[in-house]
XYZ file of N, CA, C and O in Angstrom:
544
model
N 126.929 84.039 136.586
C 125.545 84.282 135.005
C 126.561 84.492 134.077
O 126.984 84.997 133.911
N 125.426 83.685 133.211
C 125.924 82.991 131.897
C 124.540 83.999 131.004
O 123.459 83.752 130.945
N 125.225 84.812 129.892
C 124.273 85.615 129.285
C 124.262 84.568 127.941
O 125.143 84.802 127.435
N 123.301 84.485 127.509
C 122.774 83.407 126.262
C 122.146 84.408 125.159
O 121.171 84.761 125.688
N 123.110 84.686 124.239
C 122.523 85.681 123.270
C 121.797 84.991 122.264
O 122.726 83.863 121.457
N 121.046 84.950 121.833
C 119.869 84.603 120.743
C 119.736 85.188 119.424
O 118.564 85.825 119.678
N 120.927 85.191 118.773
C 120.357 85.971 117.543
C 120.200 84.567 116.439
O 120.435 83.933 116.025
N 119.015 85.669 116.052
C 118.501 84.684 114.629
C 118.581 85.767 113.248
O 119.105 87.127 113.125
N 118.503 85.016 112.344
C 118.964 85.541 110.959
C 117.861 85.195 110.347
O 116.807 84.585 110.664
N 117.341 86.300 109.343
C 115.990 86.155 108.292
C 116.471 86.056 106.520
O 117.434 86.377 106.383
N 115.547 85.150 106.106
C 115.680 85.351 104.624
C 114.332 86.124 103.939
O 113.484 86.083 104.696
N 115.194 87.043 103.392
C 113.821 88.087 102.859
C 114.282 87.978 101.144
O 115.259 87.856 100.736
N 113.042 88.122 100.696
C 113.066 87.928 99.334
C 111.930 89.086 98.635
O 111.085 88.799 99.336
N 112.420 89.898 97.681
C 111.405 91.039 97.758
C 111.369 91.064 96.224
O 112.367 90.791 95.099
N 110.346 91.075 95.207
C 109.615 91.389 94.025
C 108.935 92.578 93.392
O 107.867 92.756 94.391
N 109.029 92.785 92.557
C 108.087 93.693 92.120
C 107.360 92.581 90.748
O 108.055 92.273 90.185
N 106.072 92.741 91.171
C 105.350 91.732 90.498
C 103.991 92.675 89.858
O 103.519 93.282 90.203
N 103.716 92.446 88.070
C 102.955 93.311 87.586
C 101.371 92.352 87.875
O 100.513 92.819 86.989
N 101.009 92.648 88.873
C 99.870 92.084 89.071
C 99.047 92.612 90.476
O 100.027 93.008 91.385
N 97.752 92.902 90.382
C 97.198 93.482 91.971
C 97.579 92.907 93.041
O 97.261 91.512 92.744
N 97.492 93.545 94.374
C 97.509 92.520 95.381
C 96.376 91.435 95.498
O 96.447 90.515 95.841
N 95.123 91.661 94.925
C 94.023 90.424 95.172
C 94.687 89.382 94.656
O 94.143 88.282 95.132
N 95.239 89.438 93.227
C 95.764 88.422 92.490
C 97.022 87.684 93.325
O 96.712 86.110 93.264
N 97.726 88.201 93.716
C 98.639 87.874 94.541
C 98.036 86.837 95.757
O 98.796 85.960 95.562
N 96.965 87.615 96.322
C 96.569 86.751 97.747
C 95.798 85.511 97.535
O 96.145 85.135 98.056
N 95.194 85.646 96.233
C 94.601 84.142 96.210
C 95.740 83.464 95.669
O 95.459 81.821 96.412
N 96.660 83.397 95.435
C 97.644 82.558 95.154
C 98.558 82.226 96.356
O 98.980 81.019 96.600
N 98.511 83.086 97.326
C 99.353 82.910 98.470
C 98.179 81.943 99.801
O 98.556 81.698 100.683
N 96.773 82.313 99.147
C 95.634 81.331 100.067
C 95.244 80.601 99.986
O 93.920 79.924 100.348
N 94.875 80.040 98.618
C 94.038 79.041 97.948
C 94.582 77.962 97.955
O 95.913 77.793 97.264
N 94.471 76.820 98.395
C 94.725 75.828 98.637
C 95.770 74.989 97.573
O 96.776 74.367 97.280
N 95.070 75.001 96.161
C 95.111 74.407 94.803
C 96.187 75.344 94.162
O 96.944 74.397 93.601
N 96.515 76.628 94.906
C 97.433 77.441 93.908
C 98.473 77.442 94.857
O 99.485 77.143 94.232
N 98.291 77.298 95.801
C 99.351 77.201 96.934
C 100.366 75.939 96.712
O 101.510 75.786 96.464
N 99.551 74.786 96.371
C 100.237 73.588 95.935
C 101.044 73.317 94.951
O 102.106 72.991 94.410
N 100.803 74.421 93.504
C 101.269 74.854 92.418
C 102.596 75.128 92.552
O 103.648 74.946 91.842
N 102.523 76.092 93.573
C 103.970 76.963 93.323
C 104.904 76.625 94.672
O 106.239 76.686 94.710
N 104.315 75.710 95.906
C 104.923 75.620 96.685
C 104.846 74.119 97.627
O 106.065 73.045 97.001
N 103.633 73.687 98.243
C 103.637 72.273 98.209
C 102.205 71.958 98.863
O 101.232 73.012 98.711
N 101.975 70.531 98.625
C 100.689 70.021 99.127
C 100.427 70.776 100.275
O 101.515 70.940 101.236
N 98.701 70.811 100.568
C 98.626 71.851 101.730
C 97.144 71.659 102.334
O 96.519 71.118 101.001
N 96.841 71.918 103.736
C 95.311 71.747 103.983
C 95.010 73.228 104.554
O 94.773 73.628 105.501
N 96.024 74.760 103.785
C 95.711 75.967 104.248
C 94.513 76.562 104.615
O 93.408 76.147 103.637
N 94.397 77.434 105.360
C 92.722 78.159 105.513
C 93.373 79.412 105.892
O 94.084 79.555 106.903
N 93.037 80.609 105.293
C 93.617 81.981 105.860
C 92.718 82.329 106.869
O 92.074 83.697 107.298
N 92.766 81.675 108.178
C 92.022 82.004 109.305
C 93.014 81.930 110.624
O 93.853 81.229 110.511
N 93.022 83.024 110.816
C 94.151 83.105 112.133
C 93.993 82.150 113.388
O 92.686 81.165 113.678
N 94.863 81.514 113.773
C 95.219 80.085 114.888
C 95.247 78.828 113.809
O 95.424 77.619 114.500
N 94.535 79.041 112.731
C 94.407 77.363 111.856
C 95.817 76.904 111.891
O 96.945 77.615 111.179
N 95.942 75.620 112.103
C 97.041 74.706 111.997
C 96.875 73.936 110.631
O 95.920 73.708 110.389
N 97.975 74.302 110.088
C 98.014 73.351 108.662
C 99.325 73.000 108.554
O 100.576 72.590 109.082
N 99.493 71.820 107.587
C 100.785 71.456 106.805
C 101.357 71.563 105.420
O 100.074 71.482 105.047
N 102.344 71.625 105.622
C 102.866 71.764 103.629
C 103.339 70.303 103.898
O 104.086 69.848 104.374
N 103.304 70.284 102.641
C 104.184 68.323 102.340
C 105.082 68.347 101.036
O 104.196 68.799 100.350
N 105.785 68.072 100.821
C 106.793 67.097 99.848
C 107.234 65.918 99.953
O 107.092 65.744 101.113
N 107.880 65.723 98.837
C 108.536 64.591 98.656
C 109.899 64.225 100.319
O 110.158 63.298 100.670
N 110.675 65.349 100.166
C 111.321 65.379 101.114
C 110.529 65.694 102.866
O 111.745 65.020 103.953
N 109.748 65.802 102.960
C 109.202 65.901 104.083
C 107.918 66.927 104.661
O 107.635 67.227 103.241
N 107.824 67.505 105.443
C 106.413 68.219 105.668
C 107.047 69.189 106.439
O 108.096 69.331 107.597
N 106.091 70.204 106.783
C 106.354 71.518 107.741
C 104.967 71.492 108.323
O 104.172 71.527 107.652
N 105.163 72.076 109.546
C 104.144 72.361 110.668
C 103.844 73.924 110.520
O 104.923 74.305 110.624
N 102.556 74.050 109.965
C 102.459 75.234 110.357
C 101.025 76.189 110.978
O 100.364 75.258 111.178
N 101.069 77.214 111.721
C 100.166 77.817 112.382
C 99.534 79.103 111.798
O 100.667 80.136 111.819
N 98.675 79.533 111.381
C 98.349 81.037 111.013
C 98.384 81.867 112.038
O 98.188 81.715 113.139
N 99.157 83.206 111.883
C 99.355 84.042 112.944
C 98.765 84.959 112.507
O 97.867 85.837 113.291
N 98.674 85.502 111.097
C 98.339 87.112 110.729
C 97.659 86.481 109.383
O 98.043 86.248 108.460
N 96.303 87.368 109.178
C 95.923 87.761 108.017
C 95.233 89.028 108.119
O 94.314 89.141 108.978
N 95.731 89.643 107.387
C 95.275 91.002 106.658
C 94.924 90.825 104.920
O 96.016 91.151 104.378
N 93.817 90.480 104.590
C 93.627 90.439 103.093
C 94.132 91.349 102.199
O 94.121 92.655 102.447
N 95.050 90.732 101.151
C 95.750 91.374 100.189
C 96.401 92.785 100.970
O 97.052 93.564 100.129
N 97.008 92.318 101.933
C 98.270 92.757 102.421
C 99.141 92.276 103.017
O 100.304 92.402 102.721
N 98.750 91.294 104.110
C 99.840 90.805 105.187
C 99.197 89.477 105.345
O 98.401 89.072 105.846
N 100.372 88.503 105.266
C 99.782 86.619 105.988
C 101.412 86.570 106.587
O 102.085 86.794 106.190
N 100.920 85.926 108.068
C 101.744 85.325 108.012
C 101.645 84.175 109.152
O 100.565 83.756 109.533
N 102.719 83.186 109.038
C 102.465 81.710 109.513
C 103.632 81.194 110.287
O 104.825 81.387 109.752
N 103.786 80.473 111.284
C 104.863 79.558 111.914
C 105.205 78.630 110.323
O 104.459 78.400 109.722
N 106.350 78.534 110.926
C 106.797 77.601 109.949
C 108.051 76.321 110.650
O 109.013 76.845 110.988
N 107.414 75.590 111.180
C 108.237 74.356 112.380
C 108.740 72.973 111.365
O 107.897 72.548 110.934
N 109.910 72.745 111.446
C 110.031 71.367 111.112
C 111.036 70.886 112.438
O 110.591 71.250 113.190
N 111.703 69.678 112.265
C 111.747 69.104 113.721
C 112.691 70.123 114.092
O 112.899 69.855 115.528
N 113.697 70.713 113.517
C 115.003 71.234 114.227
C 114.732 72.884 113.963
O 115.332 73.764 114.538
N 113.658 73.305 113.126
C 113.530 74.752 112.906
C 112.605 75.223 113.362
O 111.137 74.926 112.691
N 111.993 76.074 114.229
C 111.000 76.990 114.531
C 111.295 78.555 113.929
O 111.937 79.284 114.047
N 110.146 78.783 113.012
C 110.619 79.943 112.190
C 109.114 80.462 111.920
O 108.142 80.093 111.804
N 109.097 81.908 110.990
C 107.991 82.368 110.859
C 107.947 83.078 109.388
O 108.827 83.813 109.262
N 106.898 82.659 108.696
C 107.377 83.335 107.392
C 106.119 84.412 106.821
O 104.609 84.308 107.647
N 106.601 85.692 106.493
C 105.609 86.783 106.564
C 105.518 87.446 105.212
O 106.236 87.498 104.490
N 104.412 87.441 104.771
C 104.318 87.834 103.020
C 103.251 88.824 103.367
O 102.516 89.550 104.191
N 104.286 90.194 102.535
C 103.668 91.686 102.588
C 103.083 91.999 101.222
O 103.986 92.140 100.333
N 102.279 92.658 100.911
C 101.549 93.031 99.794
C 101.385 94.486 99.623
O 100.768 94.740 100.298
N 102.232 95.413 98.966
C 102.044 96.852 98.793
C 101.862 97.290 97.597
O 102.431 97.063 96.579
N 100.213 97.675 97.109
C 100.122 98.187 95.752
C 101.089 98.865 95.247
O 101.764 100.029 96.003
N 101.630 99.160 94.279
C 102.892 99.915 93.463
C 101.592 100.471 92.184
O 100.599 100.017 91.584
N 102.106 101.799 91.170
C 101.881 102.261 90.413
C 101.959 100.949 89.249
O 101.066 101.165 88.047
N 102.447 99.927 88.971
C 102.459 99.219 88.015
C 102.100 97.668 88.988
O 102.651 96.772 87.871
N 101.641 97.506 89.527
C 101.031 95.912 90.249
C 101.455 96.233 91.800
O 100.981 97.118 92.296
N 102.418 94.850 92.065
C 102.748 95.096 93.869
C 103.702 94.295 94.047
O 104.745 93.917 93.504
N 104.288 95.266 95.198
C 105.702 95.024 95.713
C 105.659 94.081 96.631
O 104.670 94.321 97.797
N 105.795 92.847 96.218
C 105.709 91.355 97.508
C 107.188 91.110 97.826
O 108.035 91.338 97.877
N 106.672 91.151 99.823
C 107.996 90.828 100.392
C 107.951 89.512 101.122
O 106.834 89.276 101.496
N 108.473 88.459 101.260
C 108.816 87.578 101.754
C 109.688 87.316 103.052
O 110.591 87.637 102.546
N 109.302 87.222 104.059
C 110.822 87.295 105.304
C 110.492 86.065 106.008
O 109.231 85.780 106.360
N 111.413 85.068 105.937
C 110.975 83.996 107.225
C 112.483 84.106 108.258
O 113.787 84.469 108.049
N 112.218 85.212 109.381
C 112.664 84.663 110.329
C 112.792 83.469 111.850
O 112.231 82.626 111.644
N 114.106 83.453 112.213
C 114.014 82.759 113.050
C 114.940 81.471 112.940
O 115.223 80.438 113.644
N 116.290 81.665 112.222
C 117.436 81.012 111.861
C 118.080 81.046 112.927
O 119.002 81.986 112.987
N 118.598 80.217 113.719
C 119.628 80.152 114.630
C 121.005 80.434 114.238
O 120.731 79.658 113.162
N 122.189 80.775 114.470
C 123.555 80.570 113.944
C 123.985 79.295 113.593
O 124.584 78.764 113.206
N 123.534 78.184 114.535
C 123.779 76.830 114.163
C 122.743 76.024 113.554
O 122.859 74.842 112.613
N 122.201 77.230 112.602
C 121.016 76.196 111.361
C 121.390 77.037 109.884
O 120.468 76.852 109.138
N 122.740 77.149 110.029
C 123.293 77.612 108.334
C 122.412 76.400 107.197
O 122.551 77.421 106.248
N 123.246 74.908 107.212
C 122.065 74.349 106.303
C 120.682 75.188 105.746
O 120.500 75.076 105.014
N 120.015 74.904 106.884
C 118.264 75.766 106.713
C 118.474 76.933 106.455
O 117.511 77.290 105.352
N 119.371 77.626 106.382
C 119.650 79.124 106.027
C 119.677 79.434 104.860
O 118.780 79.449 103.885
N 120.822 78.625 104.437
C 121.205 78.476 102.875
C 120.039 77.791 101.962
O 119.830 78.318 100.974
N 119.448 76.574 102.551
C 117.877 75.992 102.061
C 117.186 76.744 101.898
O 116.569 76.852 100.222
N 117.045 77.579 103.009
C 115.714 78.640 102.649
C 116.335 79.831 101.233
O 115.406 80.336 100.629
N 117.260 80.232 101.569
C 117.824 81.101 100.883
C 117.697 80.810 99.287
O 116.958 81.849 98.447
N 117.854 79.616 99.181
C 117.953 79.097 97.567
C 116.245 79.057 97.275
O 115.851 79.064 96.421
N 115.734 78.069 98.328
C 114.815 77.509 97.785
C 113.175 78.691 97.788
O 112.564 78.600 96.562
N 113.162 79.620 98.662
C 112.642 80.810 97.927
C 112.567 81.467 97.272
O 111.162 81.690 96.506
N 113.973 81.288 96.559
C 114.013 82.301 95.354
C 113.419 81.233 94.183
O 112.436 82.107 92.996
N 113.277 79.972 94.617
C 112.459 78.875 93.419
C 110.810 78.954 93.615
O 110.374 79.081 92.622
N 110.772 79.015 95.041
C 108.986 78.875 95.305
C 108.675 80.494 94.523
O 107.586 80.242 94.090
N 109.270 81.489 94.451
C 108.723 82.890 94.162
C 108.836 82.761 92.600
O 107.948 83.468 92.187
N 109.461 82.084 91.987
C 109.738 82.086 90.275
C 108.938 81.302 90.288
O 107.876 81.365 89.357
N 108.368 80.178 90.685
C 107.002 79.430 90.693
C 105.849 79.862 90.813
O 105.010 80.029 90.302
N 105.803 80.769 92.087
C 104.849 81.420 92.027
C 103.960 82.694 91.411
O 103.143 82.775 90.412
N 105.430 83.186 90.527
C 105.075 84.242 89.014
C 104.698 83.555 87.887
O 103.770 84.028 87.297
N 105.073 82.260 87.944
C 104.348 81.054 86.649
C 102.948 81.126 87.183
O 102.180 81.279 85.801
N 102.571 80.519 88.398
C 101.264 80.480 88.603
C 100.387 81.952 88.313
O 98.996 81.826 87.850
N 100.869 83.078 88.786
C 99.949 84.173 88.516
C 99.966 84.308 87.006
O 99.264 84.873 86.768
N 101.023 84.366 85.973
C 101.063 84.509 84.996
C 99.576 83.551 83.942
O 99.546 83.871 83.078
N 99.467 82.590 84.737
C 98.637 81.265 84.202
C 96.939 81.641 84.598
O 96.213 81.512 83.715
N 96.816 82.231 85.807
C 95.434 82.593 86.486
C 94.796 83.629 86.037
O 95.747 84.380 86.046
N 93.517 83.567 85.991
C 92.995 85.212 85.912
C 92.806 85.873 87.126
O 92.692 85.492 88.432
């Protein structure tokens, strides 16, 4: 008998952002804002809603898993070779919001995806902060 260990890795990015959770939630859930910092999409903050993210390099198939307004949002993030879950957690602080993004499900044989996500999410969150600075 063979035991197969399925150990996965996660990419976690955390930021202190000087805006209330409600404002960040809008940028995470409104399609026109998501497009500005992430990708083109047909997102709806409804559990089980299937949506797509698309960019010049291709696309991502997603399905909403969790929606707790202004607190938690999670969705699957599936490409042809990667099945993962992205979870956003918003925690109010004295000066704004602690934003945590975690993408789970990178298998050991998926180092290029893991490295890409590690760099990519830093860029996406920097773009998110620019959108937040611009919107009311």
